[in-house]
PDB file of C-alpha atoms in Angstrom:
ATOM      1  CA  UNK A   1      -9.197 102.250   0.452  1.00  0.00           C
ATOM      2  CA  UNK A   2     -10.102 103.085   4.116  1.00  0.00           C
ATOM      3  CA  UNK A   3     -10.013 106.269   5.396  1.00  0.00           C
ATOM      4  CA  UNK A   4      -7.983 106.542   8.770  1.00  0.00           C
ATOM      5  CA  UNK A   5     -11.441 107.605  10.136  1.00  0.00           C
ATOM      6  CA  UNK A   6     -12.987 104.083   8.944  1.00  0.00           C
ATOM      7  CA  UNK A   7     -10.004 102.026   9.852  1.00  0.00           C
ATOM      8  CA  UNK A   8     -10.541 103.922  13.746  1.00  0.00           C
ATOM      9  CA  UNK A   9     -14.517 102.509  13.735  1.00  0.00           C
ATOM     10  CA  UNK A  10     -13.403  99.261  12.633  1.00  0.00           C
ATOM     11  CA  UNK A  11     -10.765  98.501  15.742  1.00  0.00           C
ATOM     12  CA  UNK A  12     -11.805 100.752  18.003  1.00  0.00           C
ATOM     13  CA  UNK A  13     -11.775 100.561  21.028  1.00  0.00           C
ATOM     14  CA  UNK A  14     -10.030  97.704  21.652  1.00  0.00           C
ATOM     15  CA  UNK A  15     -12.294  94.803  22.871  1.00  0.00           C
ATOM     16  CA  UNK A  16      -9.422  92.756  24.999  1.00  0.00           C
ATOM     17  CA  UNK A  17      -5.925  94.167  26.793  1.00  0.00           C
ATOM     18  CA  UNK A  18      -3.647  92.078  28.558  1.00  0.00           C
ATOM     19  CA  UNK A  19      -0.502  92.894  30.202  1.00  0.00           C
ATOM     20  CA  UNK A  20       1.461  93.024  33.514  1.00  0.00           C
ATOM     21  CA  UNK A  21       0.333  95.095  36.920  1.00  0.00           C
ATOM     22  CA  UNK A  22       3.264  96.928  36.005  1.00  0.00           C
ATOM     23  CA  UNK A  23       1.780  98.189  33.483  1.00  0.00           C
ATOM     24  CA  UNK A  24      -0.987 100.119  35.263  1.00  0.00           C
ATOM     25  CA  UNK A  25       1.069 103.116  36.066  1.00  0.00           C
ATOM     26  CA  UNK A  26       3.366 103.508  32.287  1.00  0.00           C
ATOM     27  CA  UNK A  27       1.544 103.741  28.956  1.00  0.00           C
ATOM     28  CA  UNK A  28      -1.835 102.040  30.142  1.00  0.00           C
ATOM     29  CA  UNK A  29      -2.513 105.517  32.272  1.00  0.00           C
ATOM     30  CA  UNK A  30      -1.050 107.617  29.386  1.00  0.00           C
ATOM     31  CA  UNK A  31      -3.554 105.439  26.513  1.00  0.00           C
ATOM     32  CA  UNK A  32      -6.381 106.163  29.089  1.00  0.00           C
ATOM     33  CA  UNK A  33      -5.525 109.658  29.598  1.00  0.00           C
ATOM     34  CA  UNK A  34      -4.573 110.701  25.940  1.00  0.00           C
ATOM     35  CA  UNK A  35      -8.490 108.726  24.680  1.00  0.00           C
ATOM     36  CA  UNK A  36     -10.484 110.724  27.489  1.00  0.00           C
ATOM     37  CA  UNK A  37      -8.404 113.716  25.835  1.00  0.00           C
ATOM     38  CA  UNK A  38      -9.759 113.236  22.730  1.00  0.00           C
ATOM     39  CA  UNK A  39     -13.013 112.272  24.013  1.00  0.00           C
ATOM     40  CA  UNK A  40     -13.466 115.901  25.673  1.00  0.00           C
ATOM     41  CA  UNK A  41     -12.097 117.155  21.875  1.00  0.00           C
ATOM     42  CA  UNK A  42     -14.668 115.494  20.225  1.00  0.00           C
ATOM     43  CA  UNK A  43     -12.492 113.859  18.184  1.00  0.00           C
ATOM     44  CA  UNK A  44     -13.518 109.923  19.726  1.00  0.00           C
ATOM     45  CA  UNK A  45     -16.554 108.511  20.230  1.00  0.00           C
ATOM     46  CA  UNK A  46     -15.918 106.208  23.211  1.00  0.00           C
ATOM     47  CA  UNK A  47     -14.600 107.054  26.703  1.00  0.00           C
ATOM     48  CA  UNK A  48     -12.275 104.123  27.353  1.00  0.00           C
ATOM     49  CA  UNK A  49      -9.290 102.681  25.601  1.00  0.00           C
ATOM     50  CA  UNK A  50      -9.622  98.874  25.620  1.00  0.00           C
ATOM     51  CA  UNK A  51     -13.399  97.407  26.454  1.00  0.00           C
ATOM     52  CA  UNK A  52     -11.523  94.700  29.162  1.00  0.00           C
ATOM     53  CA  UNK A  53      -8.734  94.333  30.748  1.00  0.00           C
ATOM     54  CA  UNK A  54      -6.592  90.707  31.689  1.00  0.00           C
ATOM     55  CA  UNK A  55      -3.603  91.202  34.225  1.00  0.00           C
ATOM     56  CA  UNK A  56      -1.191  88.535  33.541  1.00  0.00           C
ATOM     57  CA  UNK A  57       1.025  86.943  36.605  1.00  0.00           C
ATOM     58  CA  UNK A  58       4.398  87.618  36.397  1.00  0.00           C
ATOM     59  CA  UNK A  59       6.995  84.709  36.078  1.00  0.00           C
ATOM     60  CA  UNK A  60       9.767  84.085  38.403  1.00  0.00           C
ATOM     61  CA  UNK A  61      12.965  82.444  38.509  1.00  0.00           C
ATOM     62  CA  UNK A  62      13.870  78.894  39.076  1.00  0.00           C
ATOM     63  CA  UNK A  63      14.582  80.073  42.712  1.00  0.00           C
ATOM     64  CA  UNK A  64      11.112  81.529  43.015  1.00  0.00           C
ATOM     65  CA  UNK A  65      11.740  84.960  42.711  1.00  0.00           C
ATOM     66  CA  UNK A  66      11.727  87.609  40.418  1.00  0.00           C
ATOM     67  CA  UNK A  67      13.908  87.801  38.101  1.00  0.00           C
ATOM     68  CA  UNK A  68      16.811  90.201  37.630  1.00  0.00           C
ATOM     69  CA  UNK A  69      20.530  90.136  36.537  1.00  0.00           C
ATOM     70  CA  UNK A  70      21.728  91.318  40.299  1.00  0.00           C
ATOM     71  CA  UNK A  71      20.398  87.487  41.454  1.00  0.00           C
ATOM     72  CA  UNK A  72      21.536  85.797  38.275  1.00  0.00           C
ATOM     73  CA  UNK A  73      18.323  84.071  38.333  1.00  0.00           C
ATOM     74  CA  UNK A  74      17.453  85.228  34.917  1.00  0.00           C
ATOM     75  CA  UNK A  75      16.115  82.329  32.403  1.00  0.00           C
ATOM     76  CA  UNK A  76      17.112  83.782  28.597  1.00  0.00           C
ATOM     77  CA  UNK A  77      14.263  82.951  26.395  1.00  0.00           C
ATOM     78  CA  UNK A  78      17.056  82.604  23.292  1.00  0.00           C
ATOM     79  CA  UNK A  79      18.957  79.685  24.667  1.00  0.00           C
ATOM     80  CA  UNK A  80      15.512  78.493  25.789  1.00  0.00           C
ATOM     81  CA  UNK A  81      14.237  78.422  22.366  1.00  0.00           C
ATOM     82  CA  UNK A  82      17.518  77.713  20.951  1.00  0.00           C
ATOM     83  CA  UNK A  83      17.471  74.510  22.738  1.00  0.00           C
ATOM     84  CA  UNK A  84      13.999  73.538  22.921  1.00  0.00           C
ATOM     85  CA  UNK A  85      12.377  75.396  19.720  1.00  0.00           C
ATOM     86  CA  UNK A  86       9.901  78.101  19.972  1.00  0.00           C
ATOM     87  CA  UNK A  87       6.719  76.366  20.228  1.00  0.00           C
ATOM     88  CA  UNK A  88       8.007  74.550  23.207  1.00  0.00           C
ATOM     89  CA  UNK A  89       8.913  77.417  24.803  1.00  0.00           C
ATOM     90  CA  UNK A  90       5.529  79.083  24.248  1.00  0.00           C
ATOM     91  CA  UNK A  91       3.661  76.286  25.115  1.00  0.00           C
ATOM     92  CA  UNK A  92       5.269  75.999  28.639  1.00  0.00           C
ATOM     93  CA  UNK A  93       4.802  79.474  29.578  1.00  0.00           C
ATOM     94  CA  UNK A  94       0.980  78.952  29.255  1.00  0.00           C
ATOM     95  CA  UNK A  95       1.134  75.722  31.061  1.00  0.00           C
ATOM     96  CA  UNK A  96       2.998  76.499  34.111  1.00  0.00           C
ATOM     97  CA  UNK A  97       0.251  77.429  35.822  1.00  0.00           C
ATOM     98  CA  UNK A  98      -3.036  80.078  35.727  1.00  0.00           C
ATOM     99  CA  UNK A  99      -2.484  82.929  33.412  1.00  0.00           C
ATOM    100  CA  UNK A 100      -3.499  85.550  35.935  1.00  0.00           C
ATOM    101  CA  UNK A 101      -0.993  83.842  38.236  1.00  0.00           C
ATOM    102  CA  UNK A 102       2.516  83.717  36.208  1.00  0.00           C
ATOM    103  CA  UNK A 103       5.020  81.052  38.659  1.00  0.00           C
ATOM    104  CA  UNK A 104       8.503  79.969  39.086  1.00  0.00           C
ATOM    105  CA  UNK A 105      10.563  78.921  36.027  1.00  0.00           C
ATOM    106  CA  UNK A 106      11.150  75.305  36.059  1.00  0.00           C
ATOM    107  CA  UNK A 107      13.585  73.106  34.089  1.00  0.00           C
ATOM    108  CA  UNK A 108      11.479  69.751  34.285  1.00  0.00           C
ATOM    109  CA  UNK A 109       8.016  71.355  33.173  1.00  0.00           C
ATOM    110  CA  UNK A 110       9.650  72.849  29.783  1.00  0.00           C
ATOM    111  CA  UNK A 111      11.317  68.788  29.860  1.00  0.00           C
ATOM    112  CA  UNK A 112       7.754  67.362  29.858  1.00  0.00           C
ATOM    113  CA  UNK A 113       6.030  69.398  27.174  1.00  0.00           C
ATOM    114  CA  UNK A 114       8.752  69.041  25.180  1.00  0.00           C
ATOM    115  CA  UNK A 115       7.770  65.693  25.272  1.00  0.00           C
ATOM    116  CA  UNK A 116       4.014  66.147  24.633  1.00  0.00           C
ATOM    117  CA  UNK A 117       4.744  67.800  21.299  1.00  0.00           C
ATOM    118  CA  UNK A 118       7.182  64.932  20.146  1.00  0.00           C
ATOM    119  CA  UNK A 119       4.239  62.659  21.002  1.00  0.00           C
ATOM    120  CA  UNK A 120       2.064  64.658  19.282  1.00  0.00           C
ATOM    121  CA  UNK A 121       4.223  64.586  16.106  1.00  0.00           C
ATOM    122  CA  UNK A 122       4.106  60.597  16.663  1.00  0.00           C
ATOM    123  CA  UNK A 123       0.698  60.759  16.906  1.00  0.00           C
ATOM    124  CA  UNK A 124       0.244  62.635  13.403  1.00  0.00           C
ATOM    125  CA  UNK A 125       2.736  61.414  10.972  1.00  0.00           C
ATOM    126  CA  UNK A 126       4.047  57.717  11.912  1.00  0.00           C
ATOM    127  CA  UNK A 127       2.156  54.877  10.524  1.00  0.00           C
ATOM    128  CA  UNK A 128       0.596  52.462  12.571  1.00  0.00           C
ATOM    129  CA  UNK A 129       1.675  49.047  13.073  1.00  0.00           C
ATOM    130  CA  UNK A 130       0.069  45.453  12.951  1.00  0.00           C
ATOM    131  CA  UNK A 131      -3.828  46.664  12.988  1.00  0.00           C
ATOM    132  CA  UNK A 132      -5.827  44.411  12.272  1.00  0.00           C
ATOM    133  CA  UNK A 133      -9.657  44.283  11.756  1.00  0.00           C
ATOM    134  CA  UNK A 134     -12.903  46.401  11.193  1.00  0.00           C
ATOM    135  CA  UNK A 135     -13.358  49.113  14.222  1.00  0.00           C
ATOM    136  CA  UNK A 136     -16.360  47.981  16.490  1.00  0.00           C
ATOM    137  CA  UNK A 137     -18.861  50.767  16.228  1.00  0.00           C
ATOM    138  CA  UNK A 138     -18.909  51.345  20.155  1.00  0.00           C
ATOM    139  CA  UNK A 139     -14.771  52.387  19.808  1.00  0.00           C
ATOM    140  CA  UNK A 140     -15.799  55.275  16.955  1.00  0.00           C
ATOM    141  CA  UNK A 141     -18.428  56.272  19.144  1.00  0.00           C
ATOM    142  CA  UNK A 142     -15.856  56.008  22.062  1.00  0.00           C
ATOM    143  CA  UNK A 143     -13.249  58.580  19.799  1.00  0.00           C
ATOM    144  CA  UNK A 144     -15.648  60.822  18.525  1.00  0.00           C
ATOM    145  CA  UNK A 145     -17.488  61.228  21.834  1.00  0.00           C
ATOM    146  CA  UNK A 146     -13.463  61.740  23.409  1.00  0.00           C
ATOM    147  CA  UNK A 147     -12.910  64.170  20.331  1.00  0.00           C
ATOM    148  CA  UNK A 148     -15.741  66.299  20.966  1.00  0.00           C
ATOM    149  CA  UNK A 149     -15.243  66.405  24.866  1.00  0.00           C
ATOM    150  CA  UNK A 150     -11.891  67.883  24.303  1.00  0.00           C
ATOM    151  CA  UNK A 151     -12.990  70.513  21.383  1.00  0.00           C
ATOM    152  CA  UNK A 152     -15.492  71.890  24.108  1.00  0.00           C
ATOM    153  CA  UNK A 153     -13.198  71.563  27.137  1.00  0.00           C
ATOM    154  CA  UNK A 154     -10.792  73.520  24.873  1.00  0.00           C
ATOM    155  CA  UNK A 155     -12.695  76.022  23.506  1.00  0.00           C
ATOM    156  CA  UNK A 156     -14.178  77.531  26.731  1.00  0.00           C
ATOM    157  CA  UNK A 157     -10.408  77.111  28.804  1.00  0.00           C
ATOM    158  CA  UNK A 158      -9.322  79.566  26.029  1.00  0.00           C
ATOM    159  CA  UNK A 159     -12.516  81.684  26.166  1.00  0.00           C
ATOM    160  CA  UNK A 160     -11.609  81.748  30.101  1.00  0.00           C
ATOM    161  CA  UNK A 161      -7.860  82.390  29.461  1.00  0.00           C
ATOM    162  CA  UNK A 162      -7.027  78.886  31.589  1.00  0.00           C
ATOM    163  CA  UNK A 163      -4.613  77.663  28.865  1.00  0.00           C
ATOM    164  CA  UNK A 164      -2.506  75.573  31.421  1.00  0.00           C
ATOM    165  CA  UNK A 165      -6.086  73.138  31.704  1.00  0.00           C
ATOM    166  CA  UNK A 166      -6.262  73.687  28.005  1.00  0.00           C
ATOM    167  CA  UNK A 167      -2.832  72.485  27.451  1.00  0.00           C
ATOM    168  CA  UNK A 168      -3.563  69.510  29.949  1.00  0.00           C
ATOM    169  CA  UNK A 169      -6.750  68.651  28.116  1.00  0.00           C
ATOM    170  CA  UNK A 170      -4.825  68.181  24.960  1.00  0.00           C
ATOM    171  CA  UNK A 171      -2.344  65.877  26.910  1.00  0.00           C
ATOM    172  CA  UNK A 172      -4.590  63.673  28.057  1.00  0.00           C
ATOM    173  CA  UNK A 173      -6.732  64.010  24.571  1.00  0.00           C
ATOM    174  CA  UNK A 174      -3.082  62.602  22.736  1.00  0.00           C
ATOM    175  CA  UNK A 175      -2.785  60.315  25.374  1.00  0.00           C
ATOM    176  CA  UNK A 176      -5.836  58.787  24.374  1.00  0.00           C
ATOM    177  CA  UNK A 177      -5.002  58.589  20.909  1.00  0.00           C
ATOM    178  CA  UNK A 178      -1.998  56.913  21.057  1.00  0.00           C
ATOM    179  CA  UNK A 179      -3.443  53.926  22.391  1.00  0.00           C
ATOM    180  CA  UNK A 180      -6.340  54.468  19.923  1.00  0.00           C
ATOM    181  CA  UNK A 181      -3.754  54.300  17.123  1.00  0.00           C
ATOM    182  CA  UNK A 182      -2.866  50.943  18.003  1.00  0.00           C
ATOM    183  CA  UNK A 183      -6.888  49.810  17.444  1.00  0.00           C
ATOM    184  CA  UNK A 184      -8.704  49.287  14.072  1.00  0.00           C
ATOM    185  CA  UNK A 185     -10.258  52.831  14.844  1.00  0.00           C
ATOM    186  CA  UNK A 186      -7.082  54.353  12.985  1.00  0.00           C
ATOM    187  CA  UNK A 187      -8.753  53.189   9.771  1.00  0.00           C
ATOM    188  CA  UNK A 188     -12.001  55.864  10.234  1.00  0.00           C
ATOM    189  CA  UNK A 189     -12.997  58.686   9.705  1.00  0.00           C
ATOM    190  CA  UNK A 190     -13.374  59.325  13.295  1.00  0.00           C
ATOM    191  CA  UNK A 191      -9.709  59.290  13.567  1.00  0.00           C
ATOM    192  CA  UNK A 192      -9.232  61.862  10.732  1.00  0.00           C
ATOM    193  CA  UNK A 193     -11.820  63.834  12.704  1.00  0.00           C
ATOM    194  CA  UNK A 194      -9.679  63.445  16.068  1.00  0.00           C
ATOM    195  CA  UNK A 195      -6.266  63.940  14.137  1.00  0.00           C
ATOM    196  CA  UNK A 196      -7.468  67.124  12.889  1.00  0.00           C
ATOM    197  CA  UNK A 197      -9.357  68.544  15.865  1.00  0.00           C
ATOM    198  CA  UNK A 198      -5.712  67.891  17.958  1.00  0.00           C
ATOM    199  CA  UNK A 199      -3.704  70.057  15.593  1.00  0.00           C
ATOM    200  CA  UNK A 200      -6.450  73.081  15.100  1.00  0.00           C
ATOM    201  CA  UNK A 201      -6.851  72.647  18.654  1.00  0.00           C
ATOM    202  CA  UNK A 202      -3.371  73.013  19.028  1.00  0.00           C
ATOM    203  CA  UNK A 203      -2.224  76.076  16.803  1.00  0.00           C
ATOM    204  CA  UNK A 204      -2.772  78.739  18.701  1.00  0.00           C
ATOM    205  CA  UNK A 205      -0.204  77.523  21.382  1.00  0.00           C
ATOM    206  CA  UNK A 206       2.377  75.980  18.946  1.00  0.00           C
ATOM    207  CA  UNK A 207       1.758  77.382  15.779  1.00  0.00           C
ATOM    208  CA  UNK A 208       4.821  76.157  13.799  1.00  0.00           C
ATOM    209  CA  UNK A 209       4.790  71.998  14.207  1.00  0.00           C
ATOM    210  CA  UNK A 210       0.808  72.397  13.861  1.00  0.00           C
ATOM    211  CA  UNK A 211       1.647  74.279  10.777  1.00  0.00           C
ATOM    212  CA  UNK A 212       3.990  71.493   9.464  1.00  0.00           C
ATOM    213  CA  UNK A 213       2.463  68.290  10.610  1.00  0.00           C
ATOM    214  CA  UNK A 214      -1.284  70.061   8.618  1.00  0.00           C
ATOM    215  CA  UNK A 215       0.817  70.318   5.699  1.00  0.00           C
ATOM    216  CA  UNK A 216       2.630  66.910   5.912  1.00  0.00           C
ATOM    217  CA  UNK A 217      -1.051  65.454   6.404  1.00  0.00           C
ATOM    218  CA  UNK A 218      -2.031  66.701   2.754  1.00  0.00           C
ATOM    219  CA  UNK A 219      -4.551  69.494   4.423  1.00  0.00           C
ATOM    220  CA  UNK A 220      -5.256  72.949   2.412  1.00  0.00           C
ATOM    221  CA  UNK A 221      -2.756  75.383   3.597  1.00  0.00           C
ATOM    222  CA  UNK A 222      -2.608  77.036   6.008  1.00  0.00           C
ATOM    223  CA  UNK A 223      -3.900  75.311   9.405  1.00  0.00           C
ATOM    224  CA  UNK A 224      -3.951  79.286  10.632  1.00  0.00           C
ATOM    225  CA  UNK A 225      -6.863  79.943   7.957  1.00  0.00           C
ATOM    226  CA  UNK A 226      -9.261  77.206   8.775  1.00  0.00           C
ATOM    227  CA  UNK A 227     -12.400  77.571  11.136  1.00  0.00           C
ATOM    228  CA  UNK A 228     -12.276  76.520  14.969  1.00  0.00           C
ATOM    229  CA  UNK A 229     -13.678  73.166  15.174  1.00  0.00           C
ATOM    230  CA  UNK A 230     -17.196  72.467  16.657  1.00  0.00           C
ATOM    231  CA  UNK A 231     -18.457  70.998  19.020  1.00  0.00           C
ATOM    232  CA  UNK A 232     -21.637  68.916  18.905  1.00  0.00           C
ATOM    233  CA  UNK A 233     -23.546  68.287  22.489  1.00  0.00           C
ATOM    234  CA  UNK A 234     -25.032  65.385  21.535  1.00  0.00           C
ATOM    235  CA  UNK A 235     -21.930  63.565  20.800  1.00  0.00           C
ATOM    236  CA  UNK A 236     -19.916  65.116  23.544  1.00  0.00           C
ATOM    237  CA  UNK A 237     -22.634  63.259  26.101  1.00  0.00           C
ATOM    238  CA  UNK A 238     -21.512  60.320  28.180  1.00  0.00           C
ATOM    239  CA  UNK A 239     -23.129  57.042  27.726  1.00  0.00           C
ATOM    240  CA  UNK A 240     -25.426  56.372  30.251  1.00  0.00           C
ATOM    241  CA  UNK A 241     -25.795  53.055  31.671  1.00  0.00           C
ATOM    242  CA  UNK A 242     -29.086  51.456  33.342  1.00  0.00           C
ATOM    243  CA  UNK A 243     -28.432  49.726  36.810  1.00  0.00           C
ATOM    244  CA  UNK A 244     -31.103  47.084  37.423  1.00  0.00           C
ATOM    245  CA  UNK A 245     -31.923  46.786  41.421  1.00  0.00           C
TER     246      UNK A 245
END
């Protein structure tokens, strides 16, 4: 067993902290002031609290501004997830616009990626219909070049904290699939690659219908303990095409 002393070295200090503005002046002072404290005790071995910090933008109501119960502009996140389910609800929030930004509440935008995620679930589980044929080799180079383009346009938007582009790229990456599905290319492995890359790619937004669909897909439980996929740079590349003058 660790000693508190050990467990201290092992998350400390904190490499990432992200909150509101609002914060700056409450208990992110008093964590700075109580660590320098110590510091001056000899008791810590570092002289700041958290390594970085990430202001988040603050999110306002439908009417564009901030919310409070005196404007009755207040969106409950209960009825909101009641209505919509959870992952929904967390999945707009980080696409409604940069991070550092925050935005106006709006009814149509939770609408549309509630509509993403039933597309995704389409995407994953429902069989597809009347294919036909032996995929071409230039359409599985076509998905796997698409698949690999999105795990790197993905990865660094969440390295960046710019998960409303990340959440885009992932539209447009289903998008894509969907009329894949309706190809012979639904037959390869290059679709099991893109099917799988959508949903890890997916999990840390909406971590419950990624969690279900990975299961109903006969993968190793759970989606939340498997490695981040990988890019490769080489397949990510665009084709290049000669022009002959």
């Amino acid at each position: 067993m660790l000693s508190a002393a050990q467990v201290g070295r092992y998350w400390l200090p904190v490499d990432l902290y992200t909150g509101g503005i609002e914060h700056a002046t409450m208990h992110l002072l008093y964590t700075r002031f109580f660590t320098k404290a110590l510091r001056d005790m000899g008791l810590l071995w570092f002289d700041e609290p958290m390594l970085r910090l990430f202001n988040q933008g603050i999110i306002l109501g439908p009417d564009g501004y901030r919310m409070s119960k005196s404007r009755g502009n207040v969106v409950d996140p209960d009825d909101q997830v009641a209505r919509y389910g959870a992952d929904t609800f967390r999945a707009y929030l980080v696409f409604m616009g940069p991070w550092e930004e925050g935005g106006p509440w709006n009814n149509q935008g939770i609408e549309g990626v509630h509509r993403f995620l039933q597309r995704v679930w389409k995407v994953v589980v429902e069989e597809p219909r009347g294919v036909e044929g032996k995929a071409r080799k230039e359409e599985i180079a076509t998905l796997r070049r698409k698949t690999h383009q999105t795990i790197r346009k993905v990865t660094e938007d969440m390295e960046g904290f710019h998960f409303n582009t990340l959440l885009a790229a992932l539209m447009e990456f289903n998008n894509y699939l969907m009329k894949a599905k309706e190809t012979p290319v639904v037959e390869s492995e290059a679709w099991q690659e893109a099917i799988e890359s959508l949903l890890l790619l997916l999990a840390p937004i909406t971590p419950h219908i990624t969690e279900e669909l990975w299961a109903r897909t006969g993968r190793p439980y759970s989606i939340h303990q498997q490695a981040w996929p990988r890019w490769d740079e080489e397949i990510a590349a665009e084709e290049l095409s000669t022009l002959v003058g």
